[in-house]
CSV table of C-alpha atoms and ligand atoms in Angstrom, one decimal:
chain,number,residue,atom,x,y,z
C,1,MET,CA,-25.7,10.2,-7.5
C,2,LYS,CA,-22.3,11.0,-6.2
C,3,LEU,CA,-20.5,8.4,-4.2
C,4,THR,CA,-18.8,9.9,-1.1
C,5,GLN,CA,-19.1,7.5,1.6
C,6,ALA,CA,-17.2,4.2,1.9
C,7,ILE,CA,-17.1,1.4,4.6
C,8,LEU,CA,-14.0,-0.5,5.3
C,9,PRO,CA,-14.7,-3.6,7.5
C,10,VAL,CA,-11.4,-4.4,9.0
C,11,ALA,CA,-12.3,-6.2,12.3
C,12,GLY,CA,-11.7,-9.8,11.2
C,13,LEU,CA,-9.3,-11.9,13.3
C,14,GLY,CA,-7.1,-12.7,10.3
C,15,THR,CA,-6.4,-16.1,11.4
C,16,ARG,CA,-4.6,-17.0,8.4
C,17,PHE,CA,-1.9,-14.8,9.5
C,18,LEU,CA,-1.5,-16.0,13.1
C,19,PRO,CA,0.6,-15.7,15.2
C,20,TRP,CA,1.6,-12.3,13.5
C,21,THR,CA,-2.0,-11.0,13.7
C,22,LYS,CA,-1.9,-11.4,17.6
C,23,SER,CA,-0.3,-8.0,17.8
C,24,VAL,CA,-0.2,-6.4,14.4
C,25,PRO,CA,-3.3,-6.2,12.1
C,26,LYS,CA,-2.6,-8.0,8.8
C,27,GLU,CA,-4.0,-4.6,7.1
C,28,LEU,CA,-0.8,-2.8,8.5
C,29,LEU,CA,1.5,-5.1,6.7
C,30,PRO,CA,3.7,-3.2,4.3
C,31,LEU,CA,3.4,-3.1,0.5
C,32,GLY,CA,5.9,-0.6,-0.9
C,33,ASN,CA,6.2,2.4,1.4
C,34,GLU,CA,2.7,2.0,2.6
C,35,PRO,CA,0.6,-0.5,4.6
C,36,ILE,CA,-2.2,-2.5,2.7
C,37,ILE,CA,-4.9,-0.4,4.2
C,38,ALA,CA,-3.4,2.8,2.9
C,39,HIS,CA,-3.6,1.5,-0.7
C,40,ILE,CA,-7.3,0.8,-0.1
C,41,VAL,CA,-7.8,4.5,1.5
C,42,ASP,CA,-5.9,5.6,-1.7
C,43,GLU,CA,-8.4,3.7,-4.0
C,44,CYS,CA,-11.3,5.3,-2.0
C,45,MET,CA,-9.7,8.9,-2.5
C,46,ASP,CA,-9.1,8.2,-6.2
C,47,ALA,CA,-12.8,7.3,-6.8
C,48,GLY,CA,-13.8,10.7,-5.0
C,49,ILE,CA,-14.9,9.2,-1.5
C,50,THR,CA,-14.5,11.9,1.2
C,51,ASP,CA,-15.9,9.9,4.0
C,52,ILE,CA,-14.5,6.8,5.5
C,53,CYS,CA,-15.7,4.6,8.2
C,54,PHE,CA,-13.4,1.8,9.5
C,55,VAL,CA,-15.1,-1.1,11.3
C,56,ILE,CA,-12.4,-2.3,13.8
C,57,SER,CA,-12.3,-4.8,16.6
C,58,LYS,CA,-10.6,-4.1,20.0
C,59,GLY,CA,-6.8,-4.0,19.5
C,60,LYS,CA,-6.9,-2.9,15.9
C,61,GLU,CA,-7.0,1.0,16.8
C,62,SER,CA,-3.7,1.3,15.1
C,63,ILE,CA,-5.5,1.1,11.7
C,64,PRO,CA,-7.3,4.3,12.0
C,65,GLN,CA,-4.5,5.9,13.9
C,66,TYR,CA,-2.5,5.8,10.8
C,67,PHE,CA,-4.7,8.1,9.2
C,68,TYR,CA,-5.5,10.5,12.0
C,69,GLU,CA,-3.8,13.8,12.1
C,70,ASP,CA,-1.0,14.3,14.6
C,71,PRO,CA,-0.4,17.9,15.3
C,72,ALA,CA,2.5,17.4,17.7
C,73,LEU,CA,4.6,15.2,15.1
C,74,GLU,CA,3.7,17.7,12.4
C,75,ALA,CA,4.8,20.6,14.5
C,76,GLU,CA,8.1,18.6,15.2
C,77,LEU,CA,8.6,18.0,11.6
C,78,ALA,CA,8.2,21.6,10.5
C,79,ARG,CA,10.6,22.8,13.2
C,80,ARG,CA,13.2,20.3,11.7
C,81,GLY,CA,12.4,21.6,8.2
C,82,LYS,CA,11.2,18.0,7.1
C,83,SER,CA,8.7,19.4,4.5
C,84,HIS,CA,8.6,16.3,2.2
C,85,LEU,CA,7.5,14.2,5.3
C,86,LEU,CA,5.1,16.9,6.4
C,87,GLU,CA,3.4,16.7,2.8
C,88,ALA,CA,3.1,12.8,3.2
C,89,LEU,CA,1.3,13.3,6.5
C,90,LYS,CA,-1.1,15.7,5.2
C,91,ARG,CA,-2.4,13.9,2.1
C,92,TYR,CA,-5.4,12.7,4.2
C,93,LYS,CA,-6.4,16.0,5.3
C,94,ASN,CA,-9.5,16.2,2.9
C,95,VAL,CA,-11.0,13.0,4.2
C,96,ASN,CA,-13.1,12.6,7.1
C,97,PHE,CA,-12.3,9.5,9.1
C,98,HIS,CA,-14.6,7.6,11.5
C,99,THR,CA,-14.3,4.5,13.4
C,100,VAL,CA,-16.8,2.0,14.9
C,101,TYR,CA,-16.4,-1.2,16.8
C,102,GLN,CA,-17.5,-4.7,16.0
C,103,ASP,CA,-17.5,-6.4,19.4
C,104,GLU,CA,-17.9,-10.0,18.0
C,105,GLN,CA,-16.5,-11.3,14.7
C,106,LEU,CA,-19.9,-12.4,13.4
C,107,GLY,CA,-19.1,-11.9,9.9
C,108,ASP,CA,-18.6,-9.0,7.2
C,109,GLY,CA,-22.3,-8.3,7.0
C,110,HIS,CA,-22.5,-7.8,10.7
C,111,ALA,CA,-19.4,-5.7,10.5
C,112,ILE,CA,-20.8,-3.3,8.0
C,113,LEU,CA,-23.9,-3.2,10.1
C,114,GLN,CA,-22.2,-1.4,12.9
C,115,ALA,CA,-21.7,1.6,10.6
C,116,LYS,CA,-25.5,2.0,10.0
C,117,ASP,CA,-25.9,5.1,12.1
C,118,TRP,CA,-22.9,6.7,10.4
C,119,VAL,CA,-24.3,6.3,6.8
C,120,LYS,CA,-25.9,9.4,5.4
C,121,SER,CA,-25.7,8.9,1.6
C,122,ASP,CA,-28.2,6.7,-0.5
C,123,ALA,CA,-25.3,4.7,-1.9
C,124,ILE,CA,-22.3,3.4,0.0
C,125,ALA,CA,-19.1,1.8,-1.3
C,126,VAL,CA,-17.7,-1.2,0.7
C,127,LEU,CA,-14.2,-2.3,0.4
C,128,PHE,CA,-13.0,-5.5,2.2
C,129,GLY,CA,-9.6,-4.9,3.9
C,130,ASP,CA,-7.8,-7.7,2.0
C,131,ASP,CA,-8.6,-7.5,-1.6
C,132,LEU,CA,-6.3,-5.2,-3.7
C,133,PHE,CA,-6.7,-4.3,-7.4
C,134,HIS,CA,-3.6,-3.5,-9.4
C,135,GLY,CA,-4.1,-2.0,-12.9
C,136,ALA,CA,-4.7,1.2,-14.8
C,137,GLU,CA,-8.0,1.8,-13.0
C,138,SER,CA,-8.7,0.7,-9.5
C,139,GLY,CA,-11.5,-1.6,-8.7
C,140,LEU,CA,-13.6,1.1,-7.0
C,141,VAL,CA,-13.3,3.6,-10.0
C,142,GLN,CA,-14.3,0.8,-12.3
C,143,LEU,CA,-17.6,0.0,-10.1
C,144,ARG,CA,-18.4,3.7,-9.8
C,145,ASN,CA,-18.3,4.1,-13.5
C,146,ALA,CA,-20.5,1.2,-13.9
C,147,TYR,CA,-22.9,2.5,-11.3
C,148,GLU,CA,-23.3,5.5,-13.1
C,149,HIS,CA,-25.2,3.6,-15.7
C,150,THR,CA,-27.7,2.3,-13.2
C,151,ASN,CA,-30.8,4.3,-12.0
C,152,GLY,CA,-29.3,4.3,-8.5
C,153,ASN,CA,-31.6,2.1,-6.7
C,154,GLY,CA,-29.6,-1.1,-6.7
C,155,ALA,CA,-26.1,-2.6,-5.9
C,156,VAL,CA,-23.1,-3.2,-7.9
C,157,ILE,CA,-20.7,-5.7,-7.0
C,158,ALA,CA,-17.1,-6.6,-8.3
C,159,LEU,CA,-16.8,-10.0,-10.2
C,160,GLU,CA,-13.7,-11.8,-11.4
C,161,ASN,CA,-13.5,-14.7,-13.8
C,162,ILE,CA,-12.1,-17.6,-11.7
C,163,PRO,CA,-11.0,-21.0,-12.6
C,164,ARG,CA,-14.0,-23.3,-12.1
C,165,GLU,CA,-12.2,-25.6,-9.6
C,166,LEU,CA,-12.2,-22.6,-7.2
C,167,THR,CA,-15.9,-21.8,-7.3
C,168,LYS,CA,-16.2,-23.4,-3.8
C,169,LYS,CA,-14.3,-20.5,-2.4
C,170,TYR,CA,-16.4,-17.8,-3.9
C,171,GLY,CA,-20.0,-16.5,-4.1
C,172,ILE,CA,-20.9,-17.1,-7.7
C,173,ALA,CA,-23.0,-14.6,-9.8
C,174,GLU,CA,-25.3,-15.9,-12.8
C,175,ILE,CA,-25.5,-12.9,-15.3
C,176,SER,CA,-27.9,-12.0,-18.1
C,177,ASP,CA,-27.2,-10.7,-21.5
C,178,GLU,CA,-29.5,-7.8,-21.2
C,179,ASP,CA,-28.3,-4.5,-22.4
C,180,THR,CA,-27.4,-2.2,-19.5
C,181,GLY,CA,-26.1,0.7,-21.5
C,182,SER,CA,-22.5,-0.3,-20.5
C,183,PRO,CA,-20.5,-3.2,-21.5
C,184,ALA,CA,-18.8,-3.5,-18.1
C,185,LEU,CA,-22.2,-3.6,-16.4
C,186,LYS,CA,-24.1,-7.0,-16.1
C,187,LYS,CA,-27.5,-7.6,-14.7
C,188,ILE,CA,-27.3,-10.4,-12.2
C,189,ILE,CA,-30.0,-12.9,-12.2
C,190,SER,CA,-28.9,-15.2,-9.2
C,191,MET,CA,-26.2,-15.6,-6.8
C,192,VAL,CA,-25.0,-18.8,-4.9
C,193,GLU,CA,-22.5,-18.9,-2.0
C,194,LYS,CA,-19.6,-21.3,-2.5
C,195,PRO,CA,-21.1,-23.8,-5.0
C,196,GLU,CA,-19.4,-27.1,-5.9
C,197,PRO,CA,-17.7,-26.6,-9.4
C,198,GLU,CA,-20.4,-28.8,-11.1
C,199,ASN,CA,-23.3,-26.9,-9.6
C,200,ALA,CA,-21.9,-23.4,-10.2
C,201,PRO,CA,-24.0,-21.3,-12.7
C,202,SER,CA,-20.9,-19.6,-14.0
C,203,THR,CA,-17.4,-18.9,-13.1
C,204,LEU,CA,-18.0,-15.3,-12.1
C,205,GLY,CA,-16.8,-15.0,-8.4
C,206,ILE,CA,-17.7,-12.1,-6.2
C,207,VAL,CA,-14.9,-10.1,-4.8
C,208,GLY,CA,-14.3,-7.6,-2.3
C,209,ARG,CA,-15.7,-4.4,-3.6
C,210,TYR,CA,-19.5,-3.3,-3.5
C,211,ILE,CA,-21.6,-0.3,-3.9
C,212,ILE,CA,-24.8,-0.8,-1.9
C,213,PRO,CA,-27.9,1.2,-1.3
C,214,ARG,CA,-28.8,2.3,2.1
C,215,SER,CA,-31.7,-0.3,2.1
C,216,THR,CA,-29.3,-3.0,2.6
C,217,PHE,CA,-28.8,-1.9,6.3
C,218,ASP,CA,-32.5,-2.6,6.8
C,219,VAL,CA,-32.1,-6.3,5.4
C,220,LEU,CA,-28.9,-7.2,7.2
C,221,PRO,CA,-30.5,-7.6,10.6
C,222,LYS,CA,-32.9,-10.2,9.0
C,223,VAL,CA,-30.0,-12.3,7.6
C,224,GLU,CA,-29.7,-15.6,9.4
C,225,SER,CA,-26.0,-16.7,9.9
C,226,GLY,CA,-25.2,-19.3,7.2
C,227,HIS,CA,-23.4,-22.5,7.4
C,228,SER,CA,-20.2,-20.6,8.3
C,229,GLY,CA,-22.1,-19.2,11.4
C,230,GLU,CA,-21.5,-15.7,9.9
C,231,ILE,CA,-23.8,-12.8,8.7
C,232,ARG,CA,-22.6,-12.1,5.2
C,233,LEU,CA,-23.2,-9.1,3.1
C,234,ILE,CA,-23.7,-11.3,0.1
C,235,ASP,CA,-26.7,-13.0,1.9
C,236,ALA,CA,-28.4,-9.7,2.3
C,237,LEU,CA,-27.9,-8.8,-1.3
C,238,ILE,CA,-29.3,-12.3,-2.3
C,239,MET,CA,-32.4,-11.6,-0.3
C,240,GLN,CA,-32.7,-8.2,-1.9
C,241,LEU,CA,-32.2,-9.6,-5.4
C,242,LYS,CA,-35.1,-12.1,-4.8
C,243,THR,CA,-37.3,-9.3,-3.7
C,244,GLY,CA,-36.7,-7.3,-6.8
C,245,MET,CA,-34.0,-5.2,-6.3
C,246,PRO,CA,-31.5,-4.9,-9.3
C,247,VAL,CA,-28.1,-6.3,-8.5
C,248,TYR,CA,-25.4,-5.7,-11.0
C,249,GLY,CA,-22.0,-7.0,-11.6
C,250,CYS,CA,-19.0,-5.4,-12.9
C,251,GLU,CA,-16.1,-7.5,-14.1
C,252,CYS,CA,-13.2,-5.4,-13.3
C,253,THR,CA,-10.0,-5.3,-15.3
C,254,GLY,CA,-6.5,-5.4,-13.7
C,255,LYS,CA,-5.1,-8.0,-11.3
C,256,ARG,CA,-6.9,-8.6,-8.1
C,257,ILE,CA,-4.8,-10.0,-5.1
C,258,ASP,CA,-6.1,-11.5,-2.1
C,259,THR,CA,-3.6,-10.1,0.4
C,260,GLY,CA,-5.6,-12.1,3.3
C,261,THR,CA,-3.5,-15.1,2.8
C,262,PRO,CA,0.5,-15.4,3.2
C,263,GLU,CA,0.8,-16.6,-0.4
C,264,GLY,CA,-1.5,-13.6,-1.7
C,265,TYR,CA,0.6,-11.2,0.4
C,266,LYS,CA,3.9,-12.3,-1.1
C,267,ASP,CA,2.5,-11.8,-4.7
C,268,ALA,CA,1.3,-8.5,-3.7
C,269,PHE,CA,4.6,-7.5,-2.0
C,270,LYS,CA,6.4,-8.3,-5.4
C,271,LEU,CA,3.9,-6.3,-7.5
C,272,PHE,CA,4.1,-3.2,-5.3
C,273,SER,CA,7.9,-3.4,-4.6
X,301,UTP,P1,-12.0,-12.6,6.0
X,301,UTP,O1,-12.9,-13.6,5.5
X,301,UTP,O2,-10.8,-12.5,5.2
X,301,UTP,O3,-11.7,-12.9,7.6
X,301,UTP,O4,-12.8,-11.2,6.0
X,301,UTP,P2,-10.5,-12.4,8.4
X,301,UTP,O5,-10.9,-12.5,9.9
X,301,UTP,O6,-10.0,-11.2,7.9
X,301,UTP,O7,-9.2,-13.4,8.0
X,301,UTP,P3,-9.1,-15.0,8.3
X,301,UTP,O8,-10.2,-15.7,7.5
X,301,UTP,O9,-9.3,-15.3,9.8
X,301,UTP,O10,-7.7,-15.3,8.1
X,301,UTP,C1,-12.9,-10.4,4.9
X,301,UTP,C2,-13.1,-8.9,5.2
X,301,UTP,O11,-14.2,-8.7,6.2
X,301,UTP,C3,-13.6,-8.1,7.6
X,301,UTP,C4,-12.2,-8.7,7.6
X,301,UTP,O12,-11.4,-7.7,8.4
X,301,UTP,C5,-11.7,-8.6,6.2
X,301,UTP,O13,-11.3,-7.3,5.7
X,301,UTP,N1,-14.4,-8.9,8.7
X,301,UTP,C6,-14.7,-10.3,8.5
X,301,UTP,C7,-14.9,-8.1,9.7
X,301,UTP,O14,-14.8,-6.9,9.6
X,301,UTP,N2,-15.6,-8.8,10.6
X,301,UTP,C8,-16.0,-10.0,10.6
X,301,UTP,O15,-16.5,-10.6,11.5
X,301,UTP,C9,-15.4,-10.8,9.6
């Protein structure tokens, strides 16, 4: 099954970047010559995605605007003979962008649900707006390659081996050693949200890249908000795993950086400069 659609939930408040995020979405902070979100859109394009849906909140319209065509600006650049700048602006011309709103920040799962009516394919990529991968192959390409070894009716999530003392910050997956046909693809037996290190079934943390089946959109409305008061995508996948849907993990190679914290952003800035 060809993966062509991706949802990018970027409606969060970005409280860890306040007061900056009062006026500038953290997704537009620069990394090299591009904002963070452009690196994520590049990752989608690299993996063959042609349809991207941003889930934004009011005031974050500058995120989709970055990618929309601007005929007046293009005409002016052409008039001034700035062909190299025109090329850069036209690089998104083969991607269809769409935007939906999340009116209340009720969690990443709730954000994704706002894109339900836009979804046309049976498998959809989800990329959180603050996790970046730096390496020979992007996180989504690795996930897509692993997904090709499944029969297409389950989910694949990105995993990272994390230090045991950090399990309380992540969803943690327990995997089986069943042969899946690909060394990168592991069958998940169970997932637990933010366990204490002594209770964690493994040190495989769930990070911000997913390929989910369309059926997840029927389950998300049934998810009750957890202890954080948020509706989380991971809770929908835990429900689906319990009812027999296969969920796989893919331990991605390369360096993952959480640009959602000032410290993580500083690391990313050095890496991408
Ligand atoms: P985070 O947990 O990093 O939340 O969300 P946040 O609001 O961006 O940042 P902090 O924690 O307040 O500093 C992970 C991803 O899910 C999106 C965020 O935009 C981010 O890409 N998200 C989160 C939503 O789109 N809506 C939500 O209600 C929550």
